[in-house]
Amino acid sequence: MRNIKFVSIGTDKIRPLKKLADKENYKFSIIADEQAKISKEYNVFGKPIDYDTIKSELAIPSTYLIDRNGKIVWRYI
């Protein structure tokens, strides 16, 4: 792998994300997407069918490979 950057984006506040990253010794960057703007932009924010009893919306775990021009070249949702 060359010229690849891994980034984790979570809809939590940065403190719990950082705490998890430190605990698990993550070697990649973490972004707190508290307003879910990034999740909504990639269309992975909504209420999963299995969680009908939950009153809030959730980001759906997903993975993207984005080229340096910002184009999605691969995704797993």
Short mmCIF file of C-alpha atoms in Angstrom, two decimals:
data_model
loop_
_atom_site.label_atom_id
_atom_site.label_comp_id
_atom_site.label_asym_id
_atom_site.label_seq_id
_atom_site.Cartn_x
_atom_site.Cartn_y
_atom_site.Cartn_z
CA MET A 1 0.00 0.00 0.00
CA ARG A 2 1.32 3.40 -0.83
CA ASN A 3 -0.06 6.89 -0.40
CA ILE A 4 -3.02 5.63 1.60
CA LYS A 5 -4.45 7.39 4.64
CA PHE A 6 -6.89 5.71 6.98
CA VAL A 7 -9.41 7.89 8.80
CA SER A 8 -12.15 6.91 11.22
CA ILE A 9 -15.26 9.10 11.38
CA GLY A 10 -17.64 8.78 14.30
CA THR A 11 -20.79 10.67 15.22
CA ASP A 12 -19.75 10.86 18.87
CA LYS A 13 -17.94 13.70 20.58
CA ILE A 14 -14.16 13.63 20.16
CA ARG A 15 -13.42 12.64 23.79
CA PRO A 16 -14.98 9.13 23.66
CA LEU A 17 -13.57 8.57 20.18
CA LYS A 18 -10.09 9.56 21.35
CA LYS A 19 -10.42 7.39 24.46
CA LEU A 20 -11.30 4.36 22.31
CA ALA A 21 -8.46 5.12 19.89
CA ASP A 22 -5.97 5.35 22.74
CA LYS A 23 -7.26 2.15 24.34
CA GLU A 24 -7.09 0.22 21.07
CA ASN A 25 -3.83 1.91 19.99
CA TYR A 26 -5.24 3.12 16.66
CA LYS A 27 -2.61 4.29 14.18
CA PHE A 28 -4.97 6.42 12.10
CA SER A 29 -6.73 9.76 12.40
CA ILE A 30 -10.15 10.17 13.99
CA ILE A 31 -12.78 12.76 13.06
CA ALA A 32 -15.74 13.61 15.30
CA ASP A 33 -18.77 14.16 13.07
CA GLU A 34 -21.13 15.24 15.88
CA GLN A 35 -23.64 16.86 13.53
CA ALA A 36 -23.43 13.86 11.15
CA LYS A 37 -22.63 16.15 8.21
CA ILE A 38 -20.06 13.77 6.73
CA SER A 39 -22.27 10.73 7.35
CA LYS A 40 -25.19 12.44 5.63
CA GLU A 41 -23.00 13.51 2.70
CA TYR A 42 -22.05 9.88 2.09
CA ASN A 43 -25.68 8.82 2.60
CA VAL A 44 -24.96 6.49 5.53
CA PHE A 45 -27.00 8.28 8.18
CA GLY A 46 -30.42 7.06 9.12
CA LYS A 47 -32.35 4.69 11.33
CA PRO A 48 -31.47 1.05 10.58
CA ILE A 49 -34.50 -1.24 10.17
CA ASP A 50 -33.42 -3.48 13.07
CA TYR A 51 -33.51 -0.56 15.47
CA ASP A 52 -37.15 0.57 15.19
CA THR A 53 -37.41 1.06 18.96
CA ILE A 54 -34.54 3.55 19.01
CA LYS A 55 -35.79 7.11 18.72
CA SER A 56 -32.60 8.66 17.31
CA GLU A 57 -30.95 8.19 13.95
CA LEU A 58 -27.62 6.41 13.66
CA ALA A 59 -24.72 6.40 11.25
CA ILE A 60 -24.47 3.09 9.42
CA PRO A 61 -21.01 1.49 9.69
CA SER A 62 -19.41 1.72 6.25
CA THR A 63 -16.04 1.85 4.53
CA TYR A 64 -14.96 3.98 1.58
CA LEU A 65 -11.87 4.16 -0.58
CA ILE A 66 -11.61 7.71 -1.90
CA ASP A 67 -8.99 8.81 -4.41
CA ARG A 68 -6.97 11.99 -4.04
CA ASN A 69 -9.53 13.86 -6.18
CA GLY A 70 -12.32 13.02 -3.73
CA LYS A 71 -13.95 10.40 -5.98
CA ILE A 72 -15.29 7.26 -4.30
CA VAL A 73 -13.59 4.31 -6.02
CA TRP A 74 -14.84 1.56 -3.67
CA ARG A 75 -17.36 1.29 -0.85
CA TYR A 76 -18.75 -1.24 1.58
CA ILE A 77 -21.99 -0.40 3.40
#
